[in-house]
Amino acid sequence: MKIRAAVSLALVLSLLGAAGCGGKGKKDTAAPAAARLKLAVIPKGTTHEFWKSIHLGALMAAEEFGVEIIWKGPQKEDDRAQQITVVEDFISRGVDGIVLAPLDERALCRPVQDAAREKIPVIIIDSGLQGSDYISYVATDNNKGGVMAARRLAQLLQNKGRIFLIRYQEGSASTTQREQGFLDTLKAEAPDIRLLVQDQYAGTTTESAYQLAENLISRFPDVDGVFCPNESSTFGTLRALQETGLAGKIIFIGFDSSPKLVQALRDGHIQGLIVQNPVKMGYLGVKLMTQHLGGQPIEKVIDTGVYIATRDNIDDPEIRSLLLPDFSKYPNI
């Protein structure tokens, strides 16, 4: 009996030892936790309110989906070389994906092709890119935005008058589409409106836009209306109108939003702002890239919407959220 008990005890200890060894071996061979996806988000510039809203959306998606974003872009929206360098740097660093707002529809083609060759997927946001080396395009229907601007201006001018179209920057696909939508609509629907200027570019800063607008107002003091296709051109022109005493006397339709532009809309110095949803744009750029890297199919083109803000609807909750996004959770953007 003692011998049998000893054998039984030995067998139990042997089994326990084997189980312990098996558990230890399993622990040692378990795969390490997967590293967080690292995504580069590259805006056209970093100073305008529009890009801060894009950044806000990207941060919201990064938190929701547990990915890391690296936000970096050129300081000025006309610095093609710097944006190309930023893209190339992220390719060299081997990020998992790139979300890019190309400041030139041609100049950024080669860097995006380079990313594709390195198996780094690219999602394009805000402004289009020639070619097809990206997995999705997330943006406003910019032509429609120009159509809306033309109709608002024509309505307030009663389909007659003399106006300026102050363009933004050559090579920018988004604003070119807005400008073309504006011109095509006036030609088709309000042919009696005369374009005094339609080939002048404001450049990428509010100061250059201000200087151009001031010059045009001096040359054509009897102008009846103005359209500007982005934030910096709108704000620069607003300054020129205010300083010449013409704000509120000339019908002025702008594009995009900032606290100062919203105040000018409320004051009657701007009669309409065409607004996008940049927070949604940044959010979807990161969300869709995360889904793509996870093997999910995503749409090739996604329209994030375009709206018109006026004094009549400025306090509607939906319009107000587009005009003045809530940055309270990310105050350091």
Coordinates of N, CA and C in Angstrom, one line a residue, residues 157-240:
L157 N -27.8 90.4 -55.9 CA -27.6 91.4 -56.9 C -28.7 91.5 -57.9
Q158 N -29.7 90.7 -57.8 CA -30.9 90.6 -58.7 C -30.4 90.4 -60.1
N159 N -29.4 89.6 -60.3 CA -28.9 89.1 -61.6 C -28.3 90.2 -62.4
K160 N -27.8 91.2 -61.8 CA -27.1 92.3 -62.6 C -26.0 92.9 -61.7
G161 N -25.1 93.6 -62.3 CA -24.0 94.3 -61.6 C -22.6 93.9 -62.1
R162 N -21.6 94.5 -61.4 CA -20.2 94.3 -61.7 C -19.5 93.7 -60.5
I163 N -18.7 92.6 -60.8 CA -18.2 91.9 -59.7 C -16.7 91.5 -60.0
F164 N -16.0 91.1 -58.9 CA -14.7 90.5 -58.9 C -14.9 89.0 -58.5
L165 N -14.1 88.2 -59.2 CA -13.8 86.9 -58.7 C -12.3 87.0 -58.3
I166 N -12.0 86.9 -57.1 CA -10.6 86.9 -56.6 C -10.2 85.4 -56.4
R167 N -9.3 84.9 -57.3 CA -8.9 83.5 -57.2 C -7.9 83.3 -56.1
Y168 N -7.6 82.0 -55.8 CA -6.7 81.7 -54.7 C -5.3 81.4 -55.1
Q169 N -5.0 80.2 -55.6 CA -3.6 79.8 -55.9 C -3.6 78.9 -57.1
E170 N -2.8 79.1 -58.1 CA -2.7 78.2 -59.2 C -2.2 76.8 -58.7
G171 N -2.8 75.7 -59.2 CA -2.4 74.4 -58.9 C -3.2 73.8 -57.8
S172 N -4.0 74.6 -57.1 CA -4.9 74.1 -56.0 C -6.2 73.6 -56.6
A173 N -6.4 72.3 -56.6 CA -7.5 71.7 -57.3 C -8.8 72.1 -56.7
S174 N -8.9 72.2 -55.3 CA -10.1 72.4 -54.7 C -10.7 73.8 -55.0
T175 N -9.8 74.8 -54.9 CA -10.3 76.2 -55.2 C -10.5 76.4 -56.7
T176 N -9.7 75.8 -57.5 CA -10.0 75.9 -59.0 C -11.4 75.4 -59.3
Q177 N -11.8 74.3 -58.7 CA -13.1 73.7 -58.9 C -14.2 74.7 -58.4
R178 N -14.0 75.3 -57.3 CA -14.9 76.3 -56.8 C -15.1 77.5 -57.8
E179 N -13.9 78.0 -58.2 CA -13.9 79.1 -59.1 C -14.6 78.8 -60.4
Q180 N -14.4 77.5 -60.9 CA -15.0 77.1 -62.2 C -16.5 77.0 -62.0
G181 N -16.9 76.4 -60.9 CA -18.4 76.2 -60.6 C -19.1 77.6 -60.6
F182 N -18.4 78.6 -59.9 CA -18.9 79.9 -59.8 C -19.1 80.6 -61.2
L183 N -18.0 80.5 -62.0 CA -18.0 81.1 -63.3 C -19.1 80.5 -64.3
D184 N -19.1 79.1 -64.3 CA -20.1 78.4 -65.1 C -21.5 78.8 -64.8
T185 N -21.8 78.9 -63.5 CA -23.2 79.2 -63.0 C -23.6 80.6 -63.4
L186 N -22.7 81.6 -63.2 CA -23.0 82.9 -63.6 C -23.3 83.0 -65.1
K187 N -22.5 82.4 -65.9 CA -22.6 82.4 -67.3 C -24.0 81.8 -67.7
A188 N -24.4 80.7 -67.1 CA -25.6 80.0 -67.4 C -26.9 80.7 -66.9
E189 N -26.7 81.2 -65.6 CA -27.9 81.6 -64.9 C -28.0 83.1 -64.7
A190 N -27.0 83.9 -64.8 CA -27.0 85.3 -64.6 C -26.0 86.0 -65.6
P191 N -26.3 85.9 -66.9 CA -25.4 86.4 -67.9 C -25.2 87.9 -67.9
D192 N -26.1 88.6 -67.2 CA -26.0 90.1 -67.2 C -25.1 90.6 -66.1
I193 N -24.6 89.7 -65.2 CA -23.6 90.1 -64.3 C -22.2 90.2 -65.0
R194 N -21.6 91.3 -64.9 CA -20.3 91.5 -65.6 C -19.1 91.2 -64.7
L195 N -18.2 90.4 -65.1 CA -17.0 90.1 -64.4 C -15.9 91.2 -64.7
L196 N -15.6 92.0 -63.8 CA -14.5 93.0 -64.0 C -13.2 92.3 -63.9
V197 N -13.1 91.4 -63.0 CA -11.8 90.7 -62.8 C -12.1 89.2 -62.5
Q198 N -11.4 88.3 -63.2 CA -11.6 86.9 -63.0 C -10.2 86.1 -63.1
D199 N -9.1 86.8 -63.3 CA -7.9 86.1 -63.5 C -6.8 86.5 -62.5
Q200 N -7.2 87.1 -61.4 CA -6.2 87.6 -60.4 C -6.1 86.6 -59.3
Y201 N -4.9 86.3 -58.8 CA -4.7 85.3 -57.7 C -4.3 86.0 -56.4
A202 N -5.0 85.7 -55.4 CA -4.7 86.3 -54.1 C -3.5 85.8 -53.4
G203 N -3.0 84.6 -53.8 CA -1.9 84.0 -53.1 C -2.4 83.3 -51.8
T204 N -1.4 82.8 -51.0 CA -1.8 81.9 -49.9 C -1.9 82.6 -48.6
T205 N -1.6 83.9 -48.5 CA -1.7 84.6 -47.2 C -2.8 85.7 -47.2
T206 N -3.2 86.0 -46.0 CA -4.2 87.1 -45.9 C -3.6 88.4 -46.3
E207 N -2.3 88.6 -46.1 CA -1.7 89.9 -46.5 C -1.7 90.0 -48.0
S208 N -1.3 89.0 -48.7 CA -1.3 89.1 -50.2 C -2.7 89.3 -50.7
A209 N -3.7 88.6 -50.1 CA -5.1 88.8 -50.5 C -5.5 90.2 -50.3
Y210 N -5.2 90.8 -49.1 CA -5.5 92.1 -48.8 C -5.0 93.1 -49.8
Q211 N -3.7 93.0 -50.1 CA -3.1 93.9 -51.1 C -3.7 93.8 -52.4
L212 N -4.1 92.6 -52.9 CA -4.8 92.5 -54.2 C -6.1 93.2 -54.1
A213 N -6.9 92.8 -53.1 CA -8.3 93.4 -53.0 C -8.2 94.9 -52.9
E214 N -7.3 95.4 -52.1 CA -7.2 96.9 -52.0 C -6.9 97.5 -53.4
N215 N -6.0 96.9 -54.1 CA -5.7 97.4 -55.5 C -6.9 97.4 -56.4
L216 N -7.6 96.3 -56.4 CA -8.8 96.2 -57.2 C -9.9 97.2 -56.9
I217 N -10.1 97.4 -55.6 CA -11.1 98.3 -55.2 C -10.7 99.7 -55.6
S218 N -9.4 100.0 -55.5 CA -9.0 101.3 -56.0 C -9.2 101.5 -57.5
R219 N -9.0 100.5 -58.3 CA -9.2 100.5 -59.7 C -10.6 100.5 -60.1
F220 N -11.5 99.8 -59.4 CA -12.9 99.7 -59.7 C -13.8 100.0 -58.5
P221 N -13.8 101.3 -58.1 CA -14.6 101.6 -56.9 C -16.1 101.4 -57.0
D222 N -16.6 101.2 -58.2 CA -18.0 101.0 -58.4 C -18.4 99.5 -58.5
V223 N -17.5 98.7 -58.0 CA -17.8 97.2 -58.0 C -19.0 97.0 -57.1
D224 N -19.8 96.0 -57.5 CA -21.1 95.6 -56.8 C -21.0 94.4 -55.9
G225 N -20.1 93.5 -56.3 CA -20.0 92.2 -55.6 C -18.6 91.6 -55.7
V226 N -18.3 90.7 -54.8 CA -17.0 90.0 -54.8 C -17.3 88.5 -54.3
F227 N -16.5 87.6 -54.9 CA -16.5 86.2 -54.4 C -15.0 85.8 -54.2
C228 N -14.7 85.2 -53.0 CA -13.4 84.7 -52.7 C -13.6 83.2 -52.4
P229 N -12.6 82.3 -52.8 CA -12.9 80.9 -52.7 C -12.2 80.1 -51.6
N230 N -11.6 80.9 -50.6 CA -11.1 80.2 -49.4 C -10.9 81.1 -48.3
E231 N -10.4 80.6 -47.2 CA -10.4 81.4 -45.9 C -9.5 82.6 -46.0
S232 N -8.2 82.4 -46.5 CA -7.3 83.5 -46.5 C -7.7 84.6 -47.5
S233 N -8.2 84.2 -48.7 CA -8.6 85.3 -49.6 C -9.8 86.0 -49.1
T234 N -10.7 85.3 -48.4 CA -11.9 85.9 -47.9 C -11.5 86.9 -46.8
F235 N -10.6 86.5 -45.9 CA -10.3 87.4 -44.8 C -9.5 88.6 -45.3
G236 N -8.6 88.4 -46.2 CA -7.8 89.5 -46.7 C -8.7 90.5 -47.4
T237 N -9.7 90.0 -48.2 CA -10.6 90.9 -48.9 C -11.5 91.6 -47.9
L238 N -11.9 90.9 -46.9 CA -12.7 91.6 -45.8 C -12.0 92.8 -45.2
R239 N -10.7 92.6 -44.9 CA -10.0 93.7 -44.4 C -9.9 94.9 -45.3
A240 N -9.8 94.6 -46.6 CA -9.7 95.7 -47.6 C -11.0 96.4 -47.6

